[in-house]
Coordinates of N, CA, C and O in Angstrom, one line a residue:
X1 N -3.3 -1.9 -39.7 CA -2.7 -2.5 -38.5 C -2.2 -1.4 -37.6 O -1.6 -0.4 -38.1
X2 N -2.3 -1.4 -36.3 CA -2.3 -0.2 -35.3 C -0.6 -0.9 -34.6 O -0.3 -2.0 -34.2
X3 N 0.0 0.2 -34.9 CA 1.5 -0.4 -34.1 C 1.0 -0.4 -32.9 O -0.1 0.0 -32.7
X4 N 1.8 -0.9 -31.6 CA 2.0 -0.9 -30.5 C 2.3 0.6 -30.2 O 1.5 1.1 -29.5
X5 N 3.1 1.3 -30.7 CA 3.7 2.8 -29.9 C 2.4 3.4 -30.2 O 2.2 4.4 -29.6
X6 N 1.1 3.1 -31.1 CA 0.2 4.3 -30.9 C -0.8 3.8 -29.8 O -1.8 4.6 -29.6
X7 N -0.8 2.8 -29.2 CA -1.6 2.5 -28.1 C -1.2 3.0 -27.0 O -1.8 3.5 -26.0
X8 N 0.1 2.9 -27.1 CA 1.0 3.5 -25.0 C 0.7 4.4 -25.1 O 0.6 5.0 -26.2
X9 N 0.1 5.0 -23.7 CA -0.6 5.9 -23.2 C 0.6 6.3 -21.9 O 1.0 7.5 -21.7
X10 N 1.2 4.9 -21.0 CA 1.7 5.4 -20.2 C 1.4 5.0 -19.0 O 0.6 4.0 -19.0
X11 N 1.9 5.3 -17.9 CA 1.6 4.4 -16.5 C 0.1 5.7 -16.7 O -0.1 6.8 -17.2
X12 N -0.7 4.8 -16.1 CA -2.5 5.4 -16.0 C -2.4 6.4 -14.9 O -1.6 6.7 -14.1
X13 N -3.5 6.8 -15.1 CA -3.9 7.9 -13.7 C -4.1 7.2 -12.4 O -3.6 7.8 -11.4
X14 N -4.9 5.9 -12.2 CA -5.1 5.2 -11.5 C -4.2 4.4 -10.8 O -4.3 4.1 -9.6
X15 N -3.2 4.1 -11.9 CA -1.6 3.5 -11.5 C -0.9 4.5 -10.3 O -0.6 4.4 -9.1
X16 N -1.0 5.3 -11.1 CA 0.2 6.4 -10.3 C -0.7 6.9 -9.4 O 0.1 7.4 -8.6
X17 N -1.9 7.1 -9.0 CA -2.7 7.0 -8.0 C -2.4 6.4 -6.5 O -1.8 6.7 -5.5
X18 N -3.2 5.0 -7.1 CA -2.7 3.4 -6.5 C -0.9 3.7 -5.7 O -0.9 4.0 -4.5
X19 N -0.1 3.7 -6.1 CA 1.0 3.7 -5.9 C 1.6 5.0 -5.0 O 2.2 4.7 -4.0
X20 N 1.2 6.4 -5.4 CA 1.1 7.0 -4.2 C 0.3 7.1 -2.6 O 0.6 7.6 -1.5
X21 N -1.1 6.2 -3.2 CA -1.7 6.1 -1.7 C -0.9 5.0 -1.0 O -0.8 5.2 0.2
X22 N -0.2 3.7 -1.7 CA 0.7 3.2 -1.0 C 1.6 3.4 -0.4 O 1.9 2.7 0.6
X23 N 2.4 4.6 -0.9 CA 3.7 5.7 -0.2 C 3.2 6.1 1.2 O 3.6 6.0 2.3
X24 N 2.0 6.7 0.5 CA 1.4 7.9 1.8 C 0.8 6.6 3.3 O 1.1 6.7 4.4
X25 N 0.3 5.9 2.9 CA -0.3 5.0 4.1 C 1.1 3.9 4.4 O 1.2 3.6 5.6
X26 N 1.9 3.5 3.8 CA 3.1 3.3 4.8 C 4.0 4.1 5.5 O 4.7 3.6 6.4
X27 N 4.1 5.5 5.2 CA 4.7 6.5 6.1 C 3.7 6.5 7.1 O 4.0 6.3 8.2
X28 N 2.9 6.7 6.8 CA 1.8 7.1 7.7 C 1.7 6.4 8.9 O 1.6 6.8 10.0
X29 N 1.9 4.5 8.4 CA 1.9 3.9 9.5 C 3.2 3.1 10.1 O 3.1 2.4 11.0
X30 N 4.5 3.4 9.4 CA 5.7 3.0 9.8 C 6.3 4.2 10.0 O 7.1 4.0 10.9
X31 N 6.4 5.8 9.5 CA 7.0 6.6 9.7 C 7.5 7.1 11.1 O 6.8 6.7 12.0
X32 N 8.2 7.6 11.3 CA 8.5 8.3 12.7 C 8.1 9.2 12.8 O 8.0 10.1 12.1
X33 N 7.7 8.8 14.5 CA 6.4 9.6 15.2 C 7.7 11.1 16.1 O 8.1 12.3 15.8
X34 N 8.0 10.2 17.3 CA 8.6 10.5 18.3 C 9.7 11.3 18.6 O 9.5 12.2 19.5
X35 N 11.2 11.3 17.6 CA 11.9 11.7 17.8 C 11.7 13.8 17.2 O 12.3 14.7 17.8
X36 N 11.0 13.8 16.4 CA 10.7 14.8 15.3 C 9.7 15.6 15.6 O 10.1 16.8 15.6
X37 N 8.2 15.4 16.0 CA 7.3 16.0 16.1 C 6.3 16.2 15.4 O 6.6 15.8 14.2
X38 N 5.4 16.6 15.5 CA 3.8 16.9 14.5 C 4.8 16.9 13.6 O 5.5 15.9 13.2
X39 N 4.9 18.5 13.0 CA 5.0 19.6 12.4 C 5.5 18.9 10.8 O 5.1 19.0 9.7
X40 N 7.1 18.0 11.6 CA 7.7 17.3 10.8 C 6.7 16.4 9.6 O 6.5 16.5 8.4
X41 N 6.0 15.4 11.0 CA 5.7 14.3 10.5 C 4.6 14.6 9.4 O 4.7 14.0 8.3
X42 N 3.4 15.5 9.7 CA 3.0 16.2 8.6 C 3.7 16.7 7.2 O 3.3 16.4 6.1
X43 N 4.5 17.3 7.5 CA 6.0 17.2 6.4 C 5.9 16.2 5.9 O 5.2 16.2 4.9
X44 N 6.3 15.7 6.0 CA 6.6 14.3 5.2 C 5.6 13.5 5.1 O 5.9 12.4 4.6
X45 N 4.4 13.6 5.5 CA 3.3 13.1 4.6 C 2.8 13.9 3.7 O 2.0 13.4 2.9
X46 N 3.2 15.3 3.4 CA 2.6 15.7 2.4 C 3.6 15.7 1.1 O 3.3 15.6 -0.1
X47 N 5.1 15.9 1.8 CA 5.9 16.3 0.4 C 6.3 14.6 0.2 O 5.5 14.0 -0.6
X48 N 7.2 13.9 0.7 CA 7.3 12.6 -0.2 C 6.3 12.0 -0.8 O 6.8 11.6 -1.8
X49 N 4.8 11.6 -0.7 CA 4.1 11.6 -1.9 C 3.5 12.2 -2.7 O 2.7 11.5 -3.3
X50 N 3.5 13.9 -3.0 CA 3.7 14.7 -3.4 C 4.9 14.5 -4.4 O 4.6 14.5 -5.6
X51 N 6.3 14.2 -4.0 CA 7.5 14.0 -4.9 C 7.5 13.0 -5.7 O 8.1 13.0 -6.7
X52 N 6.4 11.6 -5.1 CA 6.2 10.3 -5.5 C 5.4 10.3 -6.8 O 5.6 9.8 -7.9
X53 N 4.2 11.5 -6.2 CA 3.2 11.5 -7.6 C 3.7 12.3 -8.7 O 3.4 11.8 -9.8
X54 N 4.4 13.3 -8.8 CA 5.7 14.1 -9.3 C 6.3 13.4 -10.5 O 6.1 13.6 -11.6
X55 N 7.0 12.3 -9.9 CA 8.4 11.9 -10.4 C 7.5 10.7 -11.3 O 7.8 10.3 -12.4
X56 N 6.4 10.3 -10.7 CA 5.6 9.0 -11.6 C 4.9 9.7 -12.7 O 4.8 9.3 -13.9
X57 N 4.1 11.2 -12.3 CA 3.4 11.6 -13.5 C 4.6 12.0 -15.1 O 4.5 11.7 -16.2
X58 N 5.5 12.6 -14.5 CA 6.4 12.8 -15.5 C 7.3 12.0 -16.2 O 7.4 12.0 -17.5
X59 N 8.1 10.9 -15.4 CA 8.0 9.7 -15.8 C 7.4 8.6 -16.3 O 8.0 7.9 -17.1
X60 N 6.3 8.6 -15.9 CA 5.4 7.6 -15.9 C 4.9 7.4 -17.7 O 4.8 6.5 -18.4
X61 N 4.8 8.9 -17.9 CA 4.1 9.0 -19.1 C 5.2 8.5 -20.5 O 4.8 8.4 -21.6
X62 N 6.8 8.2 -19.9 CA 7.6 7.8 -20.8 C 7.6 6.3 -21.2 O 8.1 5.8 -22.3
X63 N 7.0 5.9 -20.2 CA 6.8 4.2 -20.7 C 6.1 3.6 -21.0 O 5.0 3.9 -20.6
X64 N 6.2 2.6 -21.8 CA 5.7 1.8 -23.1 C 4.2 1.4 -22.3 O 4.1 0.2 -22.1
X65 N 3.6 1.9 -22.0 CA 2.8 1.3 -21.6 C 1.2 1.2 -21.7 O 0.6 1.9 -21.0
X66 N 0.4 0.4 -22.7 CA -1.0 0.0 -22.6 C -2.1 0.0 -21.9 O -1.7 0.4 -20.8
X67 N -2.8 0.0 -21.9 CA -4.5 -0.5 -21.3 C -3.7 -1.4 -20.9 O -2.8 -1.1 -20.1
X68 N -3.8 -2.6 -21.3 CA -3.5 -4.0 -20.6 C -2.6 -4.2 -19.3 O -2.8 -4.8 -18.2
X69 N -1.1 -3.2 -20.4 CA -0.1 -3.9 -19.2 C -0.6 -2.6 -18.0 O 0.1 -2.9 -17.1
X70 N -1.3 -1.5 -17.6 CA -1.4 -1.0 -17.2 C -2.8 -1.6 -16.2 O -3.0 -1.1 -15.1
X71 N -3.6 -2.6 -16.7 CA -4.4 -3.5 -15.8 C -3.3 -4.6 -15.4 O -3.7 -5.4 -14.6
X72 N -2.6 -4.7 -15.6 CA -1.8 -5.7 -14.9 C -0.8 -5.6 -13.8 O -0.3 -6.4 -13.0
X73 N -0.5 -4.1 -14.1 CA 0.5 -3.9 -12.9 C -0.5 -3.6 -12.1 O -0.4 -4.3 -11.1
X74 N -1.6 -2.8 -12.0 CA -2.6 -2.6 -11.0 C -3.2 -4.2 -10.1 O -3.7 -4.4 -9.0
X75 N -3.0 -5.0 -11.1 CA -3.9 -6.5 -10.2 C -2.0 -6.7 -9.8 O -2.0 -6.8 -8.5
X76 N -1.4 -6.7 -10.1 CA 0.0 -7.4 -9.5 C 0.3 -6.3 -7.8 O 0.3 -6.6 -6.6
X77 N 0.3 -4.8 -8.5 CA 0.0 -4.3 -6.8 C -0.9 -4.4 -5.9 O -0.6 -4.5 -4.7
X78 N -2.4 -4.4 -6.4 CA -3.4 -5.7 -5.1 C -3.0 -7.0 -5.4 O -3.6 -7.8 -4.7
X79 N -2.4 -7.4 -5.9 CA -1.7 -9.1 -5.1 C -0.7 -9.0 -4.4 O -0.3 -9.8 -3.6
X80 N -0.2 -8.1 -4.5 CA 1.1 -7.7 -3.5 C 0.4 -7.5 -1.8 O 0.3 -8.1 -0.8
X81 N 0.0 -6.3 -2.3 CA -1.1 -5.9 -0.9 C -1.6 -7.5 -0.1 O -1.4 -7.8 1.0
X82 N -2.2 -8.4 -1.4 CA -3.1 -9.3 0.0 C -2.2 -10.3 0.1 O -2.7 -11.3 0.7
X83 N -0.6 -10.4 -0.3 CA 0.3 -11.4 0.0 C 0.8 -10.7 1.2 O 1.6 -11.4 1.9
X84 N 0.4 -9.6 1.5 CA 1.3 -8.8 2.7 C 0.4 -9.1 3.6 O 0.8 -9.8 4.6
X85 N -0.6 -8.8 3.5 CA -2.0 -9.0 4.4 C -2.0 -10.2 4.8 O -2.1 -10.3 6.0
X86 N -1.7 -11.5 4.0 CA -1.9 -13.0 4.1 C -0.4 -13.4 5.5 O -0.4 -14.3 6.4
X87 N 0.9 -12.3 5.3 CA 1.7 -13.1 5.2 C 1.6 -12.3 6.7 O 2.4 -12.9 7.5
X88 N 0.8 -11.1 7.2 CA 0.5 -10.5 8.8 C -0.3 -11.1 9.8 O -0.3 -11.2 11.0
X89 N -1.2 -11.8 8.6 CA -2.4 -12.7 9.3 C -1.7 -13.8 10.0 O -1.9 -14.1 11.2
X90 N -1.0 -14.4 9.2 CA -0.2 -15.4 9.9 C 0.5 -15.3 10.9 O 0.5 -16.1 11.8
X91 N 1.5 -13.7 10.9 CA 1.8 -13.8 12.2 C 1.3 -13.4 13.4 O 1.8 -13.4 14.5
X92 N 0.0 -12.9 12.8 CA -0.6 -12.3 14.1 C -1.2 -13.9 14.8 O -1.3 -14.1 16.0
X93 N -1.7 -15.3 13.6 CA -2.0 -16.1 14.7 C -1.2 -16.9 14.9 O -1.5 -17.9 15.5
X94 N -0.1 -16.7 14.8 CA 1.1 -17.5 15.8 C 1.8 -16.4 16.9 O 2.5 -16.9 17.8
X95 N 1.7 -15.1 16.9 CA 2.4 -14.4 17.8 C 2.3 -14.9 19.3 O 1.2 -15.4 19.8
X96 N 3.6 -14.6 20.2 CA 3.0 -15.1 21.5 C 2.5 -13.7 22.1 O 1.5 -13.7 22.8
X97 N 3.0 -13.0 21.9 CA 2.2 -11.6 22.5 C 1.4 -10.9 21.6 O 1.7 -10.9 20.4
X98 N 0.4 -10.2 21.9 CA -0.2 -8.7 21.3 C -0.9 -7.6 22.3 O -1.2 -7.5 23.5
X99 N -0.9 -7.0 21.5 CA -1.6 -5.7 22.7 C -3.0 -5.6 22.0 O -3.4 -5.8 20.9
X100 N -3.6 -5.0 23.9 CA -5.2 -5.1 24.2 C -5.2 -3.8 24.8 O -4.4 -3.2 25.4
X101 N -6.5 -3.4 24.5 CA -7.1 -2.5 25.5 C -7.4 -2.4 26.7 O -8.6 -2.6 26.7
X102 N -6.9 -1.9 28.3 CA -6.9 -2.4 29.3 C -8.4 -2.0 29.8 O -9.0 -2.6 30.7
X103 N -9.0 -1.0 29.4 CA -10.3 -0.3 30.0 C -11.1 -0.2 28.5 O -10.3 0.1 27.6
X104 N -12.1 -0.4 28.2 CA -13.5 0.1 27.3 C -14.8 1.0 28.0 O -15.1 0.9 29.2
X105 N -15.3 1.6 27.3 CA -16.9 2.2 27.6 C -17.4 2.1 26.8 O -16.8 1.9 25.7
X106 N -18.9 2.3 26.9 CA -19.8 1.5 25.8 C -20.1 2.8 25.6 O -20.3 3.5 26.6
X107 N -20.1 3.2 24.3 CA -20.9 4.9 23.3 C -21.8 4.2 22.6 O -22.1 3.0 22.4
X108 N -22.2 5.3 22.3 CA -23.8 5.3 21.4 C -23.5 3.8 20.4 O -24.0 2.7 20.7
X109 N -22.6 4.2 19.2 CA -22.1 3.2 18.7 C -21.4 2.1 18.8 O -21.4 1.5 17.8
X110 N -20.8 1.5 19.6 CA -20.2 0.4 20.3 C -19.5 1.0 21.3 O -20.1 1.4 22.3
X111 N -18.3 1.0 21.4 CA -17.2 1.0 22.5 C -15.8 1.4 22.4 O -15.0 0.6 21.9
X112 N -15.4 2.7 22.8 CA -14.1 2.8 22.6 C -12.7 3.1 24.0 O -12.7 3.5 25.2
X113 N -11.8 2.7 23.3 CA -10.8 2.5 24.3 C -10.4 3.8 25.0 O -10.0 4.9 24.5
X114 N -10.5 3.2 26.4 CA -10.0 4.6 27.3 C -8.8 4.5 28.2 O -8.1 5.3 28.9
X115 N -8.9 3.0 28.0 CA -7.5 2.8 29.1 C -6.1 3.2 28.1 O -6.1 4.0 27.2
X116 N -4.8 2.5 28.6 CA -3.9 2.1 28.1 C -3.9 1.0 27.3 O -4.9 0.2 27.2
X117 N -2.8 0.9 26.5 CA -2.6 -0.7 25.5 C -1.8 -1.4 26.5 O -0.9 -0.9 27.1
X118 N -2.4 -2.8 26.7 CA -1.3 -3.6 27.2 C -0.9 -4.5 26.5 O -1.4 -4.7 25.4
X119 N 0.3 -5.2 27.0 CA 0.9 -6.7 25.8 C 0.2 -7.7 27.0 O 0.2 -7.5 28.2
X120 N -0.4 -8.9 26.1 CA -0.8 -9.9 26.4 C -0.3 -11.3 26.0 O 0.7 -11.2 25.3
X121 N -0.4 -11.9 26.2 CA -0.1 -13.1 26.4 C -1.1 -13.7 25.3 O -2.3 -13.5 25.4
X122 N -0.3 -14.7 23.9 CA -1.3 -15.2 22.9 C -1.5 -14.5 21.4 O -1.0 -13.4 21.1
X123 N -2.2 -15.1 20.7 CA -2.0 -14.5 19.1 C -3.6 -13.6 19.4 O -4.6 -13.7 20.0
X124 N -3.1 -12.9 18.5 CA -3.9 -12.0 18.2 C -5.5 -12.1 17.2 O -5.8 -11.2 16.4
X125 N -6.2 -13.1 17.4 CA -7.3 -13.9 16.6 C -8.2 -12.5 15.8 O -8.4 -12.5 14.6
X126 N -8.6 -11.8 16.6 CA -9.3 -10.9 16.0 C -8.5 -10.3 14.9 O -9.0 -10.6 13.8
X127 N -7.4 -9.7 14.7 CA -6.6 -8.7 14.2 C -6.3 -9.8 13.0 O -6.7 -9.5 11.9
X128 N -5.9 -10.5 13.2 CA -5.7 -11.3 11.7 C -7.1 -12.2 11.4 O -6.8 -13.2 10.7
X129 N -8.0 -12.2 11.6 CA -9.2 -12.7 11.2 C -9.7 -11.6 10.3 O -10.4 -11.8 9.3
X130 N -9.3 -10.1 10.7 CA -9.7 -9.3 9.8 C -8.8 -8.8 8.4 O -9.1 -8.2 7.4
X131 N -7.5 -9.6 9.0 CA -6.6 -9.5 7.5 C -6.5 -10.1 6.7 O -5.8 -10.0 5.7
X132 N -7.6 -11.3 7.1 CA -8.0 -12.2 6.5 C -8.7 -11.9 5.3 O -8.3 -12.0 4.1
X133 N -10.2 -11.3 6.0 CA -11.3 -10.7 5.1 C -10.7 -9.8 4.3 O -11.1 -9.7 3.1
X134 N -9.5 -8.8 5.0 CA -9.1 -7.4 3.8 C -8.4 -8.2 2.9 O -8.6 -7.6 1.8
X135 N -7.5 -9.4 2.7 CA -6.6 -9.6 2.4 C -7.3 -10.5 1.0 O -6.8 -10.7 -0.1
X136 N -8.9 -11.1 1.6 CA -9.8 -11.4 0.4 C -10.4 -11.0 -0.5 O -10.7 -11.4 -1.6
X137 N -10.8 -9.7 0.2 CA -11.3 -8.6 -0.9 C -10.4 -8.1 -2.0 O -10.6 -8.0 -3.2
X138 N -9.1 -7.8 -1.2 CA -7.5 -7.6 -2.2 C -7.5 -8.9 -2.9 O -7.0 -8.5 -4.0
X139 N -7.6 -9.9 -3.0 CA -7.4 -11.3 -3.9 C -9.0 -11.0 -5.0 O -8.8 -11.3 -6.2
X140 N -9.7 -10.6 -4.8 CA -11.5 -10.6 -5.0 C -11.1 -9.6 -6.2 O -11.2 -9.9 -7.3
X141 N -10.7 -8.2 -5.7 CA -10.2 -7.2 -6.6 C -9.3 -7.3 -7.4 O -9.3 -6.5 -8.3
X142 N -8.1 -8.4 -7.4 CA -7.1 -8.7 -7.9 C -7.4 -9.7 -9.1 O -6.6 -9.8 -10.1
X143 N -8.7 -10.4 -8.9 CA -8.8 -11.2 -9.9 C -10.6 -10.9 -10.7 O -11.1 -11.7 -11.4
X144 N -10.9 -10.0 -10.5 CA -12.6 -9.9 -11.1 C -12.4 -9.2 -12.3 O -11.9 -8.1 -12.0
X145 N -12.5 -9.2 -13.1 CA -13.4 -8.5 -14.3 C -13.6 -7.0 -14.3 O -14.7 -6.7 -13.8
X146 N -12.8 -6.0 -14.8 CA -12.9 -5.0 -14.8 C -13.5 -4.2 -16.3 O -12.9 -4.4 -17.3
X147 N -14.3 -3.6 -16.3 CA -15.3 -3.0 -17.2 C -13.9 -2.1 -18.3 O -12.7 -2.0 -18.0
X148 N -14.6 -1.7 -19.4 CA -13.3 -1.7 -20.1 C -13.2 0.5 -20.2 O -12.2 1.1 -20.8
X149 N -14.4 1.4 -19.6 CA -13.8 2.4 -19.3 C -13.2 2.7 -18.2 O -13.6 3.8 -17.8
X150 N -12.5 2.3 -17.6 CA -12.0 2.3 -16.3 C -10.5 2.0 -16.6 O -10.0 1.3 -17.5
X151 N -9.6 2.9 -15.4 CA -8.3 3.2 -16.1 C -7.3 1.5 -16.2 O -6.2 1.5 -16.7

């Protein structure tokens, strides 16, 4: 009989992965722009998840942790993701304002914005129709069948 302590391996590579790309793409898109500059903001995309992946690899590897429960916090952080996604979609289609593109030109490939952003008047149908789809793929990934060499 195989005790439990010889299976923990530890938070996975993939965990602590997963978890840092989530640091890095919310600074990225909530971080401060304006008051600070490039130079900063580069800064602090590189060192706080840098510190993040850090403190989880060395840590990480102290806790009791399985194959299993280490597929489980991975499907619990994509359920997290598409409850956030679920819960943006919503308000993008009830918002009374969002911002548009005031000018487009058509490029080779479709069309990109040349004007300013304006605020409009109305919910945003496109932008949460697509948080829809990302937010199903995150439910799709959260719940399929994962092969058993994979972290």
């Amino acid at each position: 009989m195989i005790h439990s302590s010889e299976k923990e391996i530890g938070l996975s590579s993939g965990n602590r992965s997963f978890i840092v790309g989530m640091v890095f793409v919310a600074l990225f898109l909530f971080g401060p722009v304006e008051p600070y500059g490039f130079l900063v903001r580069i800064a602090y995309l590189i060192i706080f998840p840098s510190l993040v992946w850090l403190i989880l690899y060395f840590w990480g590897r102290k806790w009791g942790m399985d194959k299993l429960s280490n597929d489980r916090l991975w499907r619990a952080l994509i359920a997290i993701v598409a409850g956030v996604l679920l819960v943006q979609a919503y308000f993008s289609f009830n918002a009374k304002y969002h911002s548009e593109c005031a000018q487009r030109i058509q490029t080779r490939d479709g069309s990109e914005c040349v004007g300013d952003y304006v605020t409009v008047k109305g919910p945003n149908i496109e932008g949460g129709f697509l948080e829809i789809i990302f937010a199903g793929f995150a439910i799709w990934l959260a719940v399929s069948k994962r092969s058993e060499r994979e972290d």
